[in-house]
Tab-separated table of C-alpha atoms and ligand atoms in Angstrom:
chain	number	residue	atom	x	y	z
C	29	MET	CA	-18.234	31.165	-11.217
C	30	LYS	CA	-16.994	27.791	-10.316
C	31	ARG	CA	-16.433	24.884	-13.173
C	32	ASN	CA	-18.492	22.327	-13.657
C	33	ILE	CA	-16.084	20.164	-15.349
C	34	VAL	CA	-12.441	19.343	-14.796
C	35	ASN	CA	-10.488	17.430	-18.040
C	36	ILE	CA	-8.150	14.847	-17.325
C	37	GLY	CA	-5.703	13.500	-19.837
C	38	ILE	CA	-4.036	9.626	-19.272
C	39	VAL	CA	-1.037	8.784	-20.606
C	40	GLY	CA	-0.708	4.612	-19.932
C	41	PHE	CA	-3.474	2.698	-20.730
C	42	GLY	CA	-1.795	-0.724	-18.791
C	43	THR	CA	-3.092	-1.904	-15.069
C	44	VAL	CA	-3.042	0.986	-13.130
C	45	GLY	CA	-4.673	2.977	-15.933
C	46	SER	CA	-7.726	0.568	-16.555
C	47	GLY	CA	-8.419	0.769	-12.849
C	48	LEU	CA	-8.362	4.339	-12.360
C	49	VAL	CA	-10.968	4.075	-16.079
C	50	SER	CA	-12.738	1.058	-14.850
C	51	ILE	CA	-13.845	3.331	-11.464
C	52	LEU	CA	-14.286	6.607	-13.076
C	53	LEU	CA	-16.965	5.238	-15.758
C	54	ASP	CA	-18.179	2.717	-13.098
C	55	PRO	CA	-21.853	3.110	-13.118
C	56	LYS	CA	-22.749	2.642	-9.487
C	57	SER	CA	-19.802	5.266	-8.800
C	58	GLU	CA	-20.814	7.519	-6.305
C	59	LEU	CA	-18.198	10.179	-7.248
C	60	SER	CA	-20.737	12.866	-9.131
C	61	LYS	CA	-22.602	12.495	-5.730
C	62	LYS	CA	-19.526	13.308	-3.437
C	63	LEU	CA	-17.749	16.145	-5.767
C	64	GLY	CA	-20.639	18.267	-7.290
C	65	PHE	CA	-18.583	18.334	-10.224
C	66	ASP	CA	-17.283	16.469	-13.398
C	67	LEU	CA	-14.250	14.381	-13.396
C	68	ARG	CA	-13.705	14.050	-17.612
C	69	ILE	CA	-12.212	11.965	-19.386
C	70	LYS	CA	-10.764	14.036	-22.204
C	71	ARG	CA	-7.864	11.556	-23.763
C	72	ILE	CA	-6.600	8.582	-22.767
C	73	ALA	CA	-3.153	7.650	-24.509
C	74	ASP	CA	-1.128	4.282	-24.829
C	75	LYS	CA	1.445	3.032	-27.598
C	76	ASP	CA	-1.547	-0.363	-27.761
C	77	THR	CA	-4.847	0.853	-29.040
C	78	THR	CA	-6.320	-1.969	-30.115
C	79	ARG	CA	-6.302	-4.550	-26.609
C	80	ASP	CA	-9.385	-5.392	-24.926
C	81	ARG	CA	-9.283	-3.874	-21.699
C	82	GLY	CA	-13.029	-5.055	-20.684
C	83	ILE	CA	-14.071	-1.489	-20.741
C	84	THR	CA	-15.877	0.549	-23.201
C	85	LEU	CA	-15.186	3.570	-24.207
C	86	PRO	CA	-16.414	6.459	-25.954
C	87	PRO	CA	-15.345	6.439	-29.454
C	88	GLY	CA	-12.196	8.552	-30.252
C	89	LEU	CA	-11.232	9.332	-26.547
C	90	LEU	CA	-8.079	6.146	-26.971
C	91	THR	CA	-4.949	7.420	-29.265
C	92	HIS	CA	-1.436	6.509	-29.874
C	93	ASP	CA	-0.247	10.640	-30.021
C	94	VAL	CA	0.751	11.725	-26.475
C	95	SER	CA	0.862	15.084	-27.593
C	96	THR	CA	-2.575	15.425	-27.822
C	97	ILE	CA	-2.689	15.392	-24.311
C	98	VAL	CA	0.402	17.320	-22.917
C	99	GLU	CA	-0.628	20.193	-25.756
C	100	ASP	CA	-4.524	20.104	-25.210
C	101	PRO	CA	-5.226	23.562	-23.851
C	102	GLU	CA	-8.361	22.325	-22.189
C	103	ILE	CA	-6.808	19.252	-20.104
C	104	ASP	CA	-6.238	20.406	-16.479
C	105	ILE	CA	-4.762	17.418	-15.080
C	106	VAL	CA	-1.787	15.035	-16.915
C	107	VAL	CA	-2.150	11.436	-15.354
C	108	GLU	CA	1.299	9.432	-16.235
C	109	LEU	CA	0.711	5.916	-15.756
C	110	VAL	CA	3.713	4.829	-18.556
C	111	GLY	CA	6.055	3.737	-15.333
C	112	GLY	CA	9.674	3.757	-16.544
C	113	THR	CA	12.030	6.810	-15.509
C	114	THR	CA	12.507	8.344	-19.358
C	115	PHE	CA	9.371	8.810	-21.538
C	116	ALA	CA	7.574	9.225	-18.177
C	117	LYS	CA	10.078	11.868	-16.917
C	118	ASP	CA	9.813	13.438	-20.421
C	119	ILE	CA	5.739	13.826	-20.815
C	120	ILE	CA	5.723	15.154	-16.952
C	121	LEU	CA	8.294	17.624	-17.259
C	122	LYS	CA	6.164	18.906	-20.664
C	123	ALA	CA	3.006	18.471	-18.434
C	124	ILE	CA	4.222	20.634	-15.910
C	125	LYS	CA	6.036	23.652	-18.234
C	126	ALA	CA	2.391	23.800	-20.231
C	127	GLY	CA	1.009	24.674	-16.467
C	128	LYS	CA	-0.960	21.482	-16.045
C	129	GLN	CA	-1.387	19.882	-13.159
C	130	VAL	CA	0.415	16.343	-12.821
C	131	VAL	CA	-0.422	12.781	-11.148
C	132	THR	CA	1.807	9.446	-11.073
C	133	ALA	CA	1.686	6.929	-9.893
C	134	ASN	CA	5.528	6.559	-10.565
C	135	LYS	CA	8.084	5.399	-7.582
C	136	ALA	CA	11.007	4.733	-9.542
C	137	LEU	CA	10.681	7.911	-11.705
C	138	LEU	CA	9.959	10.435	-8.529
C	139	ALA	CA	12.932	8.082	-6.239
C	140	LEU	CA	15.496	8.566	-8.807
C	141	GLU	CA	14.296	11.895	-10.415
C	142	GLY	CA	11.565	13.441	-8.343
C	143	ASN	CA	13.929	16.378	-6.698
C	144	GLU	CA	14.059	17.712	-10.461
C	145	VAL	CA	10.511	16.718	-11.185
C	146	PHE	CA	9.082	18.917	-8.042
C	147	GLU	CA	11.713	21.522	-8.274
C	148	ALA	CA	10.215	22.535	-12.014
C	149	ALA	CA	6.653	21.753	-10.241
C	150	GLY	CA	7.753	24.434	-8.270
C	151	LYS	CA	8.405	27.154	-10.574
C	152	MET	CA	5.208	26.720	-12.306
C	153	GLY	CA	3.126	26.510	-8.699
C	154	VAL	CA	1.537	23.008	-10.060
C	155	ASP	CA	0.933	20.192	-8.042
C	156	VAL	CA	2.500	16.765	-8.642
C	157	GLY	CA	0.412	13.978	-6.620
C	158	PHE	CA	1.843	10.759	-6.002
C	159	GLU	CA	-0.566	9.182	-3.724
C	160	ALA	CA	-0.141	5.353	-5.868
C	161	SER	CA	3.980	5.733	-5.813
C	162	VAL	CA	3.773	3.836	-2.350
C	163	ALA	CA	1.285	0.621	-0.696
C	164	GLY	CA	-0.970	1.194	-3.658
C	165	GLY	CA	-4.365	1.823	-2.446
C	166	ILE	CA	-3.349	2.552	1.516
C	167	PRO	CA	-3.711	6.422	1.339
C	168	ILE	CA	-0.064	6.900	3.006
C	169	ILE	CA	0.638	9.885	0.919
C	170	LYS	CA	-2.203	12.456	2.095
C	171	VAL	CA	-1.617	10.947	5.974
C	172	MET	CA	2.289	11.846	5.770
C	173	LYS	CA	2.044	15.315	4.440
C	174	GLU	CA	-1.621	16.223	6.148
C	175	GLY	CA	-3.125	13.355	8.715
C	176	LEU	CA	0.177	13.509	11.021
C	177	VAL	CA	1.034	16.848	10.057
C	178	ALA	CA	1.072	17.573	13.839
C	179	ASN	CA	4.016	14.991	14.581
C	180	ARG	CA	7.234	15.265	14.689
C	181	ILE	CA	7.811	11.440	12.947
C	182	GLN	CA	10.223	9.647	14.702
C	183	SER	CA	10.141	5.939	12.621
C	184	VAL	CA	8.730	4.678	9.788
C	185	TYR	CA	8.694	0.471	9.667
C	186	GLY	CA	6.962	-1.080	6.167
C	187	ILE	CA	6.032	-3.856	4.817
C	188	ILE	CA	6.180	-1.974	1.390
C	189	ASN	CA	6.562	-4.739	-1.659
C	190	GLY	CA	3.756	-7.566	-1.967
C	191	THR	CA	5.868	-9.869	-4.342
C	192	ALA	CA	8.071	-9.754	-1.839
C	193	ASN	CA	5.747	-10.237	1.002
C	194	PHE	CA	3.701	-12.700	-0.610
C	195	ILE	CA	7.180	-14.862	-1.081
C	196	LEU	CA	8.282	-14.912	2.284
C	197	SER	CA	4.365	-15.423	3.696
C	198	LYS	CA	4.379	-18.826	1.546
C	199	MET	CA	7.847	-19.509	2.259
C	200	THR	CA	6.898	-19.625	5.988
C	201	GLU	CA	3.304	-21.242	5.306
C	202	GLU	CA	4.525	-23.930	2.887
C	203	GLY	CA	8.511	-24.288	3.307
C	204	ALA	CA	8.516	-23.754	0.011
C	205	SER	CA	11.704	-22.590	-1.808
C	206	PHE	CA	12.341	-19.280	-2.710
C	207	ASN	CA	12.355	-20.138	-6.603
C	208	ASP	CA	9.257	-21.855	-6.546
C	209	VAL	CA	7.480	-19.015	-4.703
C	210	LEU	CA	8.687	-16.614	-7.333
C	211	ALA	CA	7.308	-18.789	-10.185
C	212	GLU	CA	4.164	-18.812	-8.662
C	213	ALA	CA	4.313	-14.793	-8.067
C	214	GLN	CA	4.784	-13.882	-11.379
C	215	ARG	CA	2.301	-16.506	-12.714
C	216	LEU	CA	-0.242	-14.965	-10.506
C	217	GLY	CA	0.964	-11.387	-12.252
C	218	TYR	CA	1.816	-9.916	-8.606
C	219	ALA	CA	5.888	-9.199	-9.617
C	220	GLU	CA	7.028	-6.091	-11.540
C	221	ALA	CA	8.362	-6.375	-15.441
C	222	ASP	CA	11.848	-7.049	-13.770
C	223	PRO	CA	11.020	-9.148	-10.826
C	224	THR	CA	14.808	-8.724	-9.559
C	225	PHE	CA	13.682	-4.520	-8.647
C	226	ASP	CA	10.463	-7.063	-6.077
C	227	VAL	CA	13.337	-9.649	-4.143
C	228	GLU	CA	16.309	-7.501	-4.724
C	229	GLY	CA	14.322	-4.439	-2.544
C	230	VAL	CA	14.124	-2.019	-5.367
C	231	ASP	CA	11.005	-1.372	-5.667
C	232	SER	CA	10.855	-1.087	-2.129
C	233	ALA	CA	13.774	1.403	-1.788
C	234	HIS	CA	11.936	3.186	-4.467
C	235	LYS	CA	9.240	3.520	-2.282
C	236	LEU	CA	11.312	4.093	1.552
C	237	ALA	CA	13.041	6.799	-0.543
C	238	ILE	CA	9.911	8.830	-0.689
C	239	LEU	CA	8.317	7.839	2.867
C	240	ALA	CA	11.670	9.447	4.269
C	241	SER	CA	11.309	12.389	2.289
C	242	LEU	CA	7.639	12.956	3.655
C	243	ALA	CA	8.828	11.700	7.061
C	244	PHE	CA	11.478	14.126	7.569
C	245	GLY	CA	11.535	16.617	4.930
C	246	ILE	CA	15.111	15.774	3.268
C	247	PRO	CA	15.223	15.429	-0.595
C	248	LEU	CA	14.815	12.114	-2.117
C	249	SER	CA	17.697	10.357	-1.441
C	250	TYR	CA	17.580	7.201	-2.845
C	251	HIS	CA	21.400	6.513	-3.720
C	252	SER	CA	21.960	7.046	-0.087
C	253	GLN	CA	20.182	4.012	1.196
C	254	TYR	CA	21.254	0.853	2.052
C	255	VAL	CA	19.261	-2.089	-0.067
C	256	GLU	CA	18.933	-5.544	0.254
C	257	GLY	CA	16.632	-8.311	-1.020
C	258	ILE	CA	14.879	-11.609	0.205
C	259	SER	CA	16.848	-14.062	-2.641
C	260	ARG	CA	19.289	-15.228	0.352
C	261	ILE	CA	16.374	-15.993	2.841
C	262	THR	CA	15.983	-20.099	2.692
C	263	PRO	CA	13.203	-22.256	4.548
C	264	LEU	CA	16.206	-23.388	6.542
C	265	ASP	CA	16.568	-19.470	8.095
C	266	ILE	CA	12.674	-19.242	8.151
C	267	ALA	CA	12.046	-22.391	9.971
C	268	PHE	CA	15.160	-21.308	12.565
C	269	ALA	CA	13.325	-17.816	13.209
C	270	SER	CA	10.172	-19.432	13.431
C	271	GLU	CA	11.734	-21.671	16.639
C	272	PHE	CA	13.014	-18.143	18.260
C	273	GLY	CA	9.597	-16.862	17.626
C	274	TYR	CA	10.161	-14.349	14.741
C	275	LYS	CA	8.903	-14.128	11.006
C	276	ILE	CA	10.632	-12.914	7.952
C	277	LYS	CA	9.707	-9.735	6.402
C	278	LEU	CA	11.248	-7.343	4.033
C	279	LEU	CA	10.872	-3.861	5.624
C	280	GLY	CA	12.069	-0.381	4.161
C	281	ILE	CA	12.995	1.474	7.859
C	282	ALA	CA	13.709	5.044	8.205
C	283	LYS	CA	14.709	6.299	10.916
C	284	SER	CA	15.474	9.754	12.216
C	285	ASP	CA	16.970	10.333	16.062
C	286	GLY	CA	16.504	14.394	15.082
C	287	HIS	CA	20.390	14.083	13.951
C	288	GLU	CA	20.967	11.501	11.860
C	289	VAL	CA	18.527	9.128	9.671
C	290	GLU	CA	18.505	5.486	9.147
C	291	LEU	CA	17.626	4.714	5.428
C	292	ARG	CA	17.629	0.833	5.070
C	293	VAL	CA	15.601	-2.264	3.019
C	294	HIS	CA	16.779	-5.752	4.127
C	295	PRO	CA	15.164	-8.794	5.503
C	296	THR	CA	14.179	-8.443	9.212
C	297	MET	CA	12.814	-10.643	11.812
C	298	LEU	CA	10.417	-9.540	13.454
C	299	PRO	CA	8.594	-11.254	16.717
C	300	ARG	CA	5.454	-12.807	15.611
C	301	ASP	CA	2.909	-11.239	18.092
C	302	GLN	CA	4.135	-7.832	16.458
C	303	MET	CA	1.628	-6.212	14.181
C	304	LEU	CA	3.783	-5.872	10.806
C	305	ALA	CA	4.212	-9.671	11.539
C	306	LYS	CA	0.913	-10.807	11.113
C	307	VAL	CA	0.718	-8.474	7.090
C	308	ASP	CA	0.905	-11.692	4.824
C	309	GLY	CA	0.194	-12.282	1.467
C	310	VAL	CA	0.295	-9.744	-1.145
C	311	PHE	CA	-0.807	-6.774	1.496
C	312	ASN	CA	1.537	-3.687	2.358
C	313	ALA	CA	1.486	-2.136	5.697
C	314	LEU	CA	3.413	0.208	7.200
C	315	TYR	CA	4.102	1.176	10.946
C	316	ILE	CA	4.991	5.238	11.816
C	317	GLU	CA	5.894	6.210	15.085
C	318	SER	CA	5.156	9.627	15.661
C	319	ASP	CA	5.921	12.395	18.917
C	320	ALA	CA	2.197	13.456	19.530
C	321	VAL	CA	-0.272	10.404	18.454
C	322	GLY	CA	2.174	7.632	19.054
C	323	PRO	CA	2.003	4.354	17.186
C	324	THR	CA	-0.541	3.973	14.075
C	325	MET	CA	-0.736	1.348	11.316
C	326	TYR	CA	-1.961	1.080	7.960
C	327	TYR	CA	-2.527	-1.989	5.745
C	328	GLY	CA	-4.528	-2.747	2.892
C	329	ARG	CA	-3.868	-3.542	-0.685
C	330	GLY	CA	-0.209	-2.184	-2.311
C	331	ALA	CA	-0.840	-3.027	-6.184
C	332	GLY	CA	-3.543	-4.422	-8.138
C	333	ALA	CA	-5.664	-2.069	-11.281
C	334	ARG	CA	-8.394	-0.526	-8.976
C	335	PRO	CA	-6.512	-0.054	-5.148
C	336	THR	CA	-3.968	1.968	-6.871
C	337	GLY	CA	-6.748	3.435	-8.971
C	338	SER	CA	-8.279	4.836	-5.859
C	339	ALA	CA	-5.418	6.258	-5.297
C	340	VAL	CA	-4.378	8.012	-8.362
C	341	LEU	CA	-8.478	8.762	-8.227
C	342	ALA	CA	-7.440	10.657	-4.552
C	343	ASP	CA	-5.076	12.754	-6.166
C	344	ILE	CA	-7.155	13.614	-9.514
C	345	VAL	CA	-9.758	14.840	-6.715
C	346	ASP	CA	-7.816	16.687	-4.453
C	347	ILE	CA	-6.557	18.936	-7.583
C	348	ALA	CA	-10.112	19.087	-9.014
C	349	ARG	CA	-11.185	20.338	-5.741
C	350	ASN	CA	-8.781	23.123	-5.529
C	351	LEU	CA	-8.692	24.463	-8.714
C	352	ARG	CA	-11.848	24.423	-9.253
C	353	HIS	CA	-11.595	27.415	-6.369
C	354	GLY	CA	-8.645	28.683	-8.342
C	355	ILE	CA	-5.848	27.148	-6.182
C	356	THR	CA	-2.827	25.378	-6.838
C	357	ALA	CA	0.450	23.737	-4.966
C	358	ARG	CA	-2.035	24.503	-1.719
C	359	VAL	CA	0.146	21.885	-0.008
C	360	PRO	CA	3.817	21.781	-0.224
C	361	ALA	CA	4.651	18.061	-2.260
C	362	PHE	CA	6.561	16.767	0.835
C	363	GLY	CA	4.217	18.586	3.426
C	364	ARG	CA	6.491	21.146	4.304
C	365	PRO	CA	7.914	24.044	2.357
C	366	ALA	CA	11.469	23.271	2.098
C	367	ASN	CA	14.146	20.506	2.811
C	368	GLU	CA	15.414	19.812	6.075
C	369	PRO	CA	19.244	19.336	6.199
C	370	PHE	CA	20.572	15.708	6.933
C	371	LYS	CA	22.609	12.976	6.886
C	372	VAL	CA	22.749	9.537	6.286
C	373	ARG	CA	23.863	7.426	9.373
C	374	LYS	CA	26.421	5.057	6.937
C	375	MET	CA	25.303	1.578	7.303
C	376	SER	CA	28.203	-0.132	9.061
C	377	ASP	CA	27.295	2.398	12.288
C	378	VAL	CA	23.538	0.726	12.271
C	379	THR	CA	23.065	-1.153	16.080
C	380	SER	CA	20.533	-3.796	15.709
C	381	CYS	CA	20.388	-7.224	17.081
C	382	TYR	CA	21.288	-10.150	14.461
C	383	TYR	CA	20.283	-13.630	13.416
C	384	PHE	CA	23.599	-15.668	12.389
C	385	ARG	CA	23.095	-19.283	10.792
C	386	PHE	CA	26.713	-21.153	10.345
C	387	SER	CA	27.228	-23.761	8.459
C	388	VAL	CA	30.068	-25.753	11.011
C	389	HIS	CA	31.635	-28.842	11.594
C	390	ASP	CA	30.134	-30.741	14.230
C	391	LYS	CA	32.836	-31.477	16.822
C	392	PRO	CA	33.961	-30.252	20.308
C	393	GLY	CA	34.878	-26.456	20.928
C	394	VAL	CA	33.070	-25.142	17.950
C	395	LEU	CA	30.835	-23.181	19.329
C	396	SER	CA	33.427	-21.427	21.905
C	397	LYS	CA	35.320	-20.511	18.773
C	398	ILE	CA	32.449	-18.678	16.965
C	399	SER	CA	31.604	-16.988	20.564
C	400	GLY	CA	35.030	-16.010	21.304
C	401	VAL	CA	35.183	-14.161	18.224
C	402	LEU	CA	31.701	-12.477	18.487
C	403	GLY	CA	32.984	-11.793	22.290
C	404	GLN	CA	35.991	-9.952	20.554
C	405	HIS	CA	33.955	-7.741	18.392
C	406	ASP	CA	31.716	-6.956	21.595
C	407	ILE	CA	29.259	-9.115	20.506
C	408	SER	CA	27.043	-10.808	23.100
C	409	ILE	CA	24.644	-13.822	22.206
C	410	GLU	CA	21.222	-13.786	23.422
C	411	SER	CA	20.521	-17.592	22.097
C	412	VAL	CA	21.671	-20.415	20.463
C	413	ILE	CA	20.492	-23.128	18.455
C	414	GLN	CA	22.735	-26.300	17.550
C	415	LYS	CA	19.868	-29.631	16.466
C	416	GLY	CA	22.427	-31.551	14.249
C	417	ARG	CA	20.114	-31.319	11.490
C	418	LYS	CA	21.637	-32.410	8.045
C	419	GLU	CA	23.085	-30.106	5.887
C	420	GLY	CA	25.646	-31.875	3.378
C	421	GLY	CA	28.379	-33.044	5.854
C	422	SER	CA	27.850	-30.102	8.116
C	423	VAL	CA	25.181	-28.831	10.856
C	424	PRO	CA	23.461	-25.610	11.007
C	425	LEU	CA	24.756	-23.098	14.105
C	426	VAL	CA	22.255	-20.422	15.077
C	427	ILE	CA	23.046	-17.964	17.219
C	428	LEU	CA	20.939	-14.530	18.289
C	429	THR	CA	22.652	-11.408	19.704
C	430	HIS	CA	21.613	-8.749	21.683
C	431	GLU	CA	22.455	-5.287	19.950
C	432	ALA	CA	25.717	-4.906	17.857
C	433	VAL	CA	27.378	-2.595	16.062
C	434	GLU	CA	27.055	-3.212	12.499
C	435	HIS	CA	30.739	-3.050	11.215
C	436	ASN	CA	31.676	-4.940	14.158
C	437	VAL	CA	29.188	-7.854	12.741
C	438	LYS	CA	30.586	-7.647	9.343
C	439	THR	CA	34.430	-7.822	10.954
C	440	ALA	CA	33.548	-10.682	13.324
C	441	LEU	CA	32.013	-12.878	10.390
C	442	GLU	CA	34.729	-12.417	8.095
C	443	GLU	CA	37.333	-13.633	10.882
C	444	ILE	CA	34.315	-16.730	11.666
C	445	ARG	CA	34.077	-17.640	7.861
C	446	ARG	CA	38.242	-17.798	7.849
C	447	LEU	CA	38.036	-20.616	11.029
C	448	SER	CA	38.722	-24.115	9.535
C	449	VAL	CA	35.783	-25.984	11.409
C	450	VAL	CA	33.060	-23.009	9.507
C	451	GLU	CA	32.552	-24.572	5.992
C	452	ALA	CA	30.754	-21.433	4.126
C	453	ASP	CA	29.815	-17.916	4.541
C	454	ALA	CA	27.511	-17.064	7.560
C	455	MET	CA	23.868	-16.078	7.069
C	456	MET	CA	23.140	-12.615	9.045
C	457	ILE	CA	19.579	-11.592	9.176
C	458	ARG	CA	18.886	-8.054	11.471
C	459	VAL	CA	16.309	-8.136	13.922
C	460	GLU	CA	14.340	-5.674	15.028
C	461	GLY	CA	11.519	-5.274	17.924
C	462	ALA	CA	13.517	-8.160	20.115
C	463	ASN	CA	13.046	-7.237	24.070
C	464	GLY	CA	10.397	-4.541	22.495
C	465	ARG	CA	13.211	-2.341	20.878
P	9	HSE	N1	5.729	-5.047	-7.488
P	9	HSE	C1	4.945	-4.183	-6.574
P	9	HSE	C2	4.917	-4.948	-5.643
P	9	HSE	C3	3.914	-3.580	-7.085
P	9	HSE	O1	4.842	-6.306	-5.458
P	9	HSE	O2	4.228	-4.399	-4.910
P	9	HSE	C4	3.212	-2.057	-6.493
P	9	HSE	O3	4.285	-1.557	-6.370
């Protein structure tokens, strides 16, 4: 007989935990009508049991003691929402060992330790749901695992860090400096506890590792990715990008040509009329190219209590529905039963178009010296702007290139840096989508 109640235990009653509980206890919720059975919060554990979260809990539900969740035989699903990679890993592995289903929002843990977690879950035949780990409320994990199962995915381009997108959007709209907007993002509570994770691309890379495993069936490969953040981007670069018709976004990019995969996070110039370029503020978006359906795009809130709580609850419901039919691990964690062989393309072998901003002396022959070095390294110029704007004693010289190989670019920039007419290190930003590429 099907059970009428599925019991869940929640570890972590912070922002996402509160969002989840507020949805579950919402008197206007249609959840039990949709389910036809009850999801019962059996227990919530958090180190802080006194803080007012604006939610009235039945007495005795909140405890300090995680073992009352992991060791309770009546709890079917353990929801890990504490974050971090040590305590959280311990809870998840204990829950798996106890034969419980697990749901987590923990992108850092999955990116860094996920191979071990999923191996343990596979051995026990339990599910580990992780919808909330990437792009908050956008149900991208289910889309990639199930909705796009008919497709071979070729590429994924993601704006997957809301804080970085908020900062770049504000810098674009207001001409504000990076540091001023970062301070505002922190005041508004968007940034991670350590904001360097947001602005240096680490949080995006955690999420990209998960997306790449879903897209290409490869093991979680966080350490094989190229990661560069947005802290070097200046209002001047944003203004020049705009003059060329581009916007700057922090993108996670995963591409496969069937032989090698590219896994990279970096600031990227996108033509301003492209859909991803129009995604502003704290919003996230993913653009996926795949063979049967073609391009598809997904947009929504990538963070916040209720959007992320919505994704956590989607996993809980999926698992609970299966449990009622006596089924677990119906869909493999990454949508296929075994990892594919793979090779990550070295960043030095990646090809891209490029934006360079040099700080140069404003005198005859400078452009020809620089273009000469670029030419020697097989880098062809697409357009140039030199406006004599005042920037210290020098002027900015801005160049967009056609497609070039990254290691040629690095060598050329090193040679150009040594020219006596060049004042400082060049700014280099990769360009995607130029000429429909
Ligand atoms: N700090 C993250 C962001 C939160 O800004 O997107 C969601 O993972």
